[in-house]
């Protein structure tokens, strides 16, 4: 046990115990075993690739809690990744269940990175990341951001829930090998209740090459794009999210962008107030409409319009009712 696990109603603001990388220290802690707790510490001014590295075949069931990575002022910047998870279990029974919770990430190159070579993603859990504040103010509002909040490549299933994210920088990126990940109940892009909203320079959430990802019940605001489904994303479920909203919460471009994503389900979302389209198709190969279902969404007040999708050769509907049919609306 390193530090203390401080009970808190929210992520740590400052703990009074600082681990400093001043004068060129590259890394604070390397974890290569299981069952460790790192809690109640501030980490600032580290110059290496990561501040905490969790790596190896046995580095599972570790907990990082109530820590602060970086600083509200520019003097506490960490140049690299705050927490890097690079575990490599040898068997399907040794699934990584490292947990990161109740911590703040400020002015880091990357907040959390999961990057693993080893078993296929269906066999392993990369991390549970919940109830953290990425780039926020001490009160959980708009703050200084990070270069990127969360990145995952070949990391297995990542569970990202109940976190708060402030820009600028990049948001959540789930790359190849992040199959089966869940992003739920997060706030991405934060307002101050008036005219300020701090989102991301690119996409708040980007899924690029991962399959069977679920994006549910998130509030996604004031970034360039709310959700980007890049090439190779497949079997994505996007449901019950708020994407955009009244000024200043709308996105600078589109609410959702799809790029050759297959077997996508987009339903029960509210997509509004965006400068571009509510849902747009990126230039490139045409989506097979039989693979994509867009249903039961509320899409309104988007400057460009609701939907911008490729033209497909479909037959007009055949009306077979024996009685008169009346169609209303636009």
Short mmCIF file of C-alpha atoms in Angstrom, two decimals:
data_model
loop_
_atom_site.label_atom_id
_atom_site.label_comp_id
_atom_site.label_asym_id
_atom_site.label_seq_id
_atom_site.Cartn_x
_atom_site.Cartn_y
_atom_site.Cartn_z
CA UNK A 1 0.00 0.00 0.00
CA UNK A 2 1.46 3.33 -1.09
CA UNK A 3 -0.09 6.48 0.35
CA UNK A 4 -3.59 6.35 1.73
CA UNK A 5 -7.04 5.67 0.30
CA UNK A 6 -8.88 8.83 1.22
CA UNK A 7 -12.67 8.65 1.37
CA UNK A 8 -14.06 11.36 -0.87
CA UNK A 9 -17.29 12.63 -2.32
CA UNK A 10 -15.40 13.24 -5.57
CA UNK A 11 -11.95 12.88 -7.11
CA UNK A 12 -8.99 14.16 -5.15
CA UNK A 13 -8.06 17.83 -5.45
CA UNK A 14 -4.78 17.86 -3.53
CA UNK A 15 -3.49 15.42 -0.97
CA UNK A 16 -0.55 17.27 0.52
CA UNK A 17 1.83 14.40 -0.31
CA UNK A 18 3.65 15.15 -3.56
CA UNK A 19 5.87 12.78 -5.52
CA UNK A 20 7.96 15.10 -7.68
CA UNK A 21 9.88 14.38 -10.86
CA UNK A 22 11.73 17.68 -10.78
CA UNK A 23 15.30 17.70 -12.17
CA UNK A 24 14.61 15.11 -14.85
CA UNK A 25 13.13 12.10 -13.05
CA UNK A 26 11.41 9.99 -15.71
CA UNK A 27 9.02 7.67 -13.83
CA UNK A 28 7.57 7.57 -10.32
CA UNK A 29 6.42 3.96 -9.88
CA UNK A 30 6.61 0.69 -11.83
CA UNK A 31 4.21 -2.07 -10.75
CA UNK A 32 4.91 -5.67 -11.82
CA UNK A 33 2.86 -7.55 -9.21
CA UNK A 34 -0.76 -7.88 -8.10
CA UNK A 35 -2.90 -6.50 -5.31
CA UNK A 36 -1.18 -3.13 -4.85
CA UNK A 37 -2.91 0.10 -3.85
CA UNK A 38 -1.54 3.53 -4.81
CA UNK A 39 -3.63 6.19 -3.13
CA UNK A 40 -3.67 9.71 -1.78
CA UNK A 41 -0.65 11.05 -3.70
CA UNK A 42 0.06 13.97 -6.05
CA UNK A 43 2.39 13.32 -9.02
CA UNK A 44 3.94 16.29 -10.82
CA UNK A 45 6.80 17.29 -13.11
CA UNK A 46 7.76 13.86 -14.46
CA UNK A 47 9.56 13.90 -17.79
CA UNK A 48 9.41 10.28 -18.97
CA UNK A 49 6.98 8.22 -21.05
CA UNK A 50 4.75 7.57 -18.04
CA UNK A 51 4.39 8.47 -14.37
CA UNK A 52 3.04 5.09 -13.23
CA UNK A 53 3.67 1.96 -15.29
CA UNK A 54 1.69 -1.23 -14.63
CA UNK A 55 3.27 -4.00 -16.69
CA UNK A 56 4.00 -7.69 -16.96
CA UNK A 57 2.28 -11.04 -16.74
CA UNK A 58 1.28 -10.73 -13.07
CA UNK A 59 0.34 -7.05 -12.77
CA UNK A 60 -3.38 -7.52 -12.14
CA UNK A 61 -5.90 -6.48 -9.48
CA UNK A 62 -4.09 -3.22 -8.71
CA UNK A 63 -5.89 -0.07 -7.57
CA UNK A 64 -5.06 3.60 -8.17
CA UNK A 65 -7.33 5.87 -6.15
CA UNK A 66 -7.57 9.47 -4.92
CA UNK A 67 -4.45 10.65 -6.74
CA UNK A 68 -3.72 13.85 -8.65
CA UNK A 69 -1.59 13.67 -11.80
CA UNK A 70 -0.29 17.06 -12.93
CA UNK A 71 -1.36 20.40 -11.54
CA UNK A 72 -3.87 23.21 -11.93
CA UNK A 73 -0.95 25.50 -12.75
CA UNK A 74 1.62 25.09 -15.49
CA UNK A 75 4.46 24.25 -13.11
CA UNK A 76 3.18 20.73 -12.47
CA UNK A 77 3.01 19.35 -16.02
CA UNK A 78 3.75 15.66 -16.64
CA UNK A 79 5.24 15.26 -20.10
CA UNK A 80 4.02 11.74 -20.83
CA UNK A 81 1.25 9.35 -19.80
CA UNK A 82 -0.03 9.62 -16.24
CA UNK A 83 -0.99 5.92 -15.92
CA UNK A 84 0.12 3.39 -18.50
CA UNK A 85 -1.22 -0.17 -18.29
CA UNK A 86 0.84 -2.66 -20.30
CA UNK A 87 -0.06 -6.00 -18.74
CA UNK A 88 0.35 -9.20 -20.71
CA UNK A 89 -1.43 -12.15 -19.07
CA UNK A 90 -0.43 -15.62 -20.27
CA UNK A 91 -3.73 -17.38 -19.66
CA UNK A 92 -7.42 -16.61 -20.00
CA UNK A 93 -7.81 -17.13 -16.25
CA UNK A 94 -5.40 -14.25 -15.56
CA UNK A 95 -7.50 -11.35 -16.77
CA UNK A 96 -6.31 -7.90 -15.82
CA UNK A 97 -8.73 -6.13 -13.51
CA UNK A 98 -6.73 -3.02 -12.68
CA UNK A 99 -8.97 -0.24 -11.35
CA UNK A 100 -8.45 3.52 -11.65
CA UNK A 101 -10.87 5.69 -9.70
CA UNK A 102 -11.42 9.00 -7.89
CA UNK A 103 -8.36 10.69 -9.40
CA UNK A 104 -7.71 13.91 -11.34
CA UNK A 105 -5.60 14.26 -14.48
CA UNK A 106 -4.34 17.72 -15.46
CA UNK A 107 -1.88 18.83 -18.15
CA UNK A 108 -0.57 15.32 -18.83
CA UNK A 109 0.46 14.21 -22.28
CA UNK A 110 -2.14 11.42 -21.87
CA UNK A 111 -4.27 10.67 -18.82
CA UNK A 112 -4.59 6.87 -19.06
CA UNK A 113 -3.21 4.60 -21.77
CA UNK A 114 -3.93 0.89 -22.10
CA UNK A 115 -1.58 -0.67 -24.64
CA UNK A 116 -1.05 -4.40 -24.47
CA UNK A 117 0.37 -7.17 -26.63
CA UNK A 118 -0.83 -10.61 -25.69
CA UNK A 119 -4.11 -12.49 -25.64
CA UNK A 120 -6.96 -11.47 -27.87
CA UNK A 121 -9.27 -8.86 -26.48
CA UNK A 122 -12.15 -11.30 -26.02
CA UNK A 123 -10.10 -13.06 -23.35
CA UNK A 124 -9.16 -10.15 -21.15
CA UNK A 125 -10.30 -7.02 -19.34
CA UNK A 126 -7.93 -4.10 -19.76
CA UNK A 127 -9.11 -1.80 -16.96
CA UNK A 128 -12.00 -0.32 -15.02
CA UNK A 129 -11.80 3.50 -15.15
CA UNK A 130 -14.56 5.14 -13.14
CA UNK A 131 -15.39 8.29 -11.19
CA UNK A 132 -12.31 10.23 -12.29
CA UNK A 133 -12.00 13.83 -13.48
CA UNK A 134 -9.93 14.37 -16.61
CA UNK A 135 -8.73 17.93 -17.22
CA UNK A 136 -11.32 19.59 -14.98
CA UNK A 137 -11.18 22.40 -12.47
CA UNK A 138 -10.99 21.47 -8.76
CA UNK A 139 -14.79 21.75 -8.70
CA UNK A 140 -15.25 19.38 -11.65
CA UNK A 141 -15.98 22.08 -14.25
CA UNK A 142 -14.02 23.30 -17.29
CA UNK A 143 -10.29 23.07 -16.72
CA UNK A 144 -6.87 22.91 -18.38
CA UNK A 145 -7.38 19.54 -20.08
CA UNK A 146 -4.78 16.99 -21.17
CA UNK A 147 -3.13 16.19 -24.46
CA UNK A 148 -5.49 13.20 -24.56
CA UNK A 149 -7.74 11.77 -21.87
CA UNK A 150 -7.89 7.98 -22.48
CA UNK A 151 -6.31 5.89 -25.24
CA UNK A 152 -6.56 2.13 -25.69
CA UNK A 153 -4.89 -0.13 -28.25
CA UNK A 154 -4.86 -3.94 -28.00
CA UNK A 155 -5.91 -3.49 -24.40
CA UNK A 156 -8.94 -5.75 -24.24
CA UNK A 157 -12.30 -4.66 -22.88
CA UNK A 158 -12.13 -1.26 -21.19
CA UNK A 159 -14.93 -0.12 -18.90
CA UNK A 160 -15.10 3.69 -18.74
CA UNK A 161 -17.94 4.97 -16.59
CA UNK A 162 -19.07 7.95 -14.52
CA UNK A 163 -16.07 10.16 -15.34
CA UNK A 164 -15.98 13.89 -16.12
CA UNK A 165 -13.89 15.14 -19.06
CA UNK A 166 -12.87 18.69 -19.89
CA UNK A 167 -10.95 19.73 -23.00
CA UNK A 168 -8.97 20.91 -24.72
CA UNK A 169 -6.99 18.06 -26.25
CA UNK A 170 -8.32 14.69 -27.39
CA UNK A 171 -11.03 12.69 -25.64
CA UNK A 172 -11.47 8.90 -25.56
CA UNK A 173 -9.93 6.80 -28.34
CA UNK A 174 -10.62 3.07 -28.55
CA UNK A 175 -8.34 1.50 -31.16
CA UNK A 176 -7.96 -2.05 -32.53
CA UNK A 177 -8.06 -4.69 -29.82
CA UNK A 178 -10.47 -2.73 -27.59
CA UNK A 179 -13.35 -5.01 -28.58
CA UNK A 180 -16.30 -5.22 -26.22
CA UNK A 181 -15.45 -1.99 -24.37
CA UNK A 182 -18.19 0.00 -22.64
CA UNK A 183 -18.31 3.81 -22.37
CA UNK A 184 -21.24 4.77 -20.16
CA UNK A 185 -22.61 7.53 -17.94
CA UNK A 186 -19.75 9.97 -18.61
CA UNK A 187 -19.79 13.75 -19.10
CA UNK A 188 -17.53 14.73 -22.01
CA UNK A 189 -17.26 18.48 -22.56
CA UNK A 190 -18.18 20.64 -19.59
CA UNK A 191 -19.90 24.02 -19.29
CA UNK A 192 -19.77 26.61 -16.55
CA UNK A 193 -23.50 27.25 -16.62
CA UNK A 194 -23.25 30.34 -18.83
CA UNK A 195 -21.31 30.88 -22.06
CA UNK A 196 -18.24 28.68 -21.55
CA UNK A 197 -18.05 25.04 -22.58
CA UNK A 198 -14.75 23.19 -22.77
CA UNK A 199 -14.76 20.26 -25.19
CA UNK A 200 -12.19 18.52 -27.35
CA UNK A 201 -10.27 19.67 -30.40
CA UNK A 202 -11.22 16.49 -32.27
CA UNK A 203 -13.76 13.83 -31.38
CA UNK A 204 -15.01 13.47 -27.83
CA UNK A 205 -15.19 9.70 -28.45
CA UNK A 206 -13.45 7.97 -31.37
CA UNK A 207 -13.83 4.25 -32.11
CA UNK A 208 -11.28 3.15 -34.65
CA UNK A 209 -10.98 -0.54 -35.47
CA UNK A 210 -12.69 -1.89 -32.34
CA UNK A 211 -15.79 -4.08 -32.48
CA UNK A 212 -18.83 -4.54 -30.24
CA UNK A 213 -18.25 -1.30 -28.32
CA UNK A 214 -21.22 0.13 -26.40
CA UNK A 215 -21.61 3.90 -25.96
CA UNK A 216 -24.54 4.49 -23.62
CA UNK A 217 -26.08 7.23 -21.46
CA UNK A 218 -23.27 9.75 -21.96
CA UNK A 219 -23.51 13.52 -22.16
CA UNK A 220 -21.26 14.57 -25.06
CA UNK A 221 -20.91 18.32 -25.64
CA UNK A 222 -19.04 21.18 -27.31
CA UNK A 223 -16.25 19.32 -29.13
CA UNK A 224 -15.42 19.30 -32.83
CA UNK A 225 -17.32 16.00 -33.29
CA UNK A 226 -19.31 14.19 -30.64
CA UNK A 227 -18.79 10.55 -31.69
CA UNK A 228 -16.63 9.37 -34.60
CA UNK A 229 -17.05 5.79 -35.83
CA UNK A 230 -13.93 5.35 -37.94
CA UNK A 231 -13.10 2.66 -40.48
CA UNK A 232 -13.12 -0.82 -39.04
CA UNK A 233 -15.55 -0.06 -36.22
CA UNK A 234 -18.22 -2.76 -36.25
CA UNK A 235 -21.22 -3.85 -34.20
CA UNK A 236 -21.21 -0.57 -32.29
CA UNK A 237 -24.22 0.25 -30.12
CA UNK A 238 -24.87 3.96 -29.55
CA UNK A 239 -27.85 4.41 -27.25
CA UNK A 240 -29.49 6.85 -24.85
CA UNK A 241 -26.82 9.55 -25.22
CA UNK A 242 -27.20 13.33 -25.26
CA UNK A 243 -25.00 14.63 -28.09
CA UNK A 244 -24.75 18.41 -28.35
CA UNK A 245 -27.48 20.55 -26.86
CA UNK A 246 -28.41 24.23 -26.46
CA UNK A 247 -25.61 26.77 -26.92
CA UNK A 248 -22.81 26.49 -26.00
CA UNK A 249 -23.10 22.68 -25.80
CA UNK A 250 -23.40 22.00 -29.54
CA UNK A 251 -20.48 20.53 -31.46
CA UNK A 252 -18.54 22.63 -33.95
CA UNK A 253 -19.05 20.01 -36.64
CA UNK A 254 -21.34 16.96 -36.54
CA UNK A 255 -22.97 15.06 -33.70
CA UNK A 256 -22.08 11.59 -35.01
CA UNK A 257 -19.84 10.74 -37.97
CA UNK A 258 -19.72 7.24 -39.49
CA UNK A 259 -16.87 6.13 -41.71
CA UNK A 260 -17.43 2.68 -43.20
CA UNK A 261 -18.65 1.44 -39.83
CA UNK A 262 -20.65 -1.76 -40.22
CA UNK A 263 -23.54 -3.25 -38.28
CA UNK A 264 -24.08 -0.05 -36.32
CA UNK A 265 -27.09 0.56 -34.10
CA UNK A 266 -27.89 4.21 -33.26
CA UNK A 267 -31.10 4.62 -31.28
CA UNK A 268 -32.75 6.52 -28.44
CA UNK A 269 -30.24 9.39 -28.63
CA UNK A 270 -30.91 13.13 -28.46
CA UNK A 271 -28.75 14.89 -31.06
CA UNK A 272 -29.21 18.64 -31.20
CA UNK A 273 -27.63 22.06 -31.46
CA UNK A 274 -24.67 20.98 -33.60
CA UNK A 275 -23.23 23.29 -36.26
CA UNK A 276 -22.98 20.48 -38.81
CA UNK A 277 -25.33 17.52 -39.29
CA UNK A 278 -26.87 15.46 -36.55
CA UNK A 279 -25.54 12.25 -38.14
CA UNK A 280 -23.20 12.41 -41.13
CA UNK A 281 -21.40 9.96 -43.36
CA UNK A 282 -17.68 10.67 -43.79
CA UNK A 283 -16.36 10.69 -47.37
CA UNK A 284 -15.34 7.21 -48.46
CA UNK A 285 -16.96 3.84 -49.18
CA UNK A 286 -20.73 3.85 -48.94
CA UNK A 287 -22.26 2.15 -45.90
CA UNK A 288 -24.45 -0.82 -46.70
CA UNK A 289 -27.80 0.40 -45.31
CA UNK A 290 -28.76 -3.17 -44.43
CA UNK A 291 -25.97 -3.14 -41.85
CA UNK A 292 -26.95 0.10 -40.10
CA UNK A 293 -30.04 0.92 -38.07
CA UNK A 294 -30.82 4.50 -37.07
CA UNK A 295 -34.05 4.44 -35.10
CA UNK A 296 -36.04 6.26 -32.43
CA UNK A 297 -33.64 9.20 -32.09
CA UNK A 298 -34.60 12.82 -31.42
CA UNK A 299 -32.54 14.86 -33.92
CA UNK A 300 -33.30 18.59 -34.12
CA UNK A 301 -31.87 22.13 -34.30
CA UNK A 302 -28.71 21.03 -36.11
CA UNK A 303 -27.61 23.84 -38.43
CA UNK A 304 -26.88 21.67 -41.48
CA UNK A 305 -29.76 19.26 -40.90
CA UNK A 306 -30.62 15.97 -39.27
CA UNK A 307 -29.08 13.31 -41.53
CA UNK A 308 -26.49 13.39 -44.29
CA UNK A 309 -26.18 9.85 -45.59
CA UNK A 310 -25.26 8.40 -49.00
CA UNK A 311 -27.94 7.93 -51.60
CA UNK A 312 -29.01 4.32 -51.96
CA UNK A 313 -31.09 2.76 -54.69
CA UNK A 314 -34.29 1.79 -52.89
CA UNK A 315 -37.76 1.19 -54.21
CA UNK A 316 -40.58 3.47 -53.07
CA UNK A 317 -42.85 2.02 -50.40
CA UNK A 318 -45.79 -0.08 -51.53
CA UNK A 319 -49.06 0.87 -49.81
CA UNK A 320 -51.19 -2.21 -49.36
CA UNK A 321 -53.76 -1.05 -46.83
CA UNK A 322 -57.40 -1.54 -47.78
CA UNK A 323 -58.30 1.78 -46.17
CA UNK A 324 -57.11 5.34 -46.73
CA UNK A 325 -53.67 6.28 -45.41
CA UNK A 326 -52.74 9.78 -44.25
CA UNK A 327 -49.09 10.80 -43.87
CA UNK A 328 -48.18 13.92 -41.90
CA UNK A 329 -44.90 15.63 -41.13
CA UNK A 330 -41.75 16.50 -43.02
#
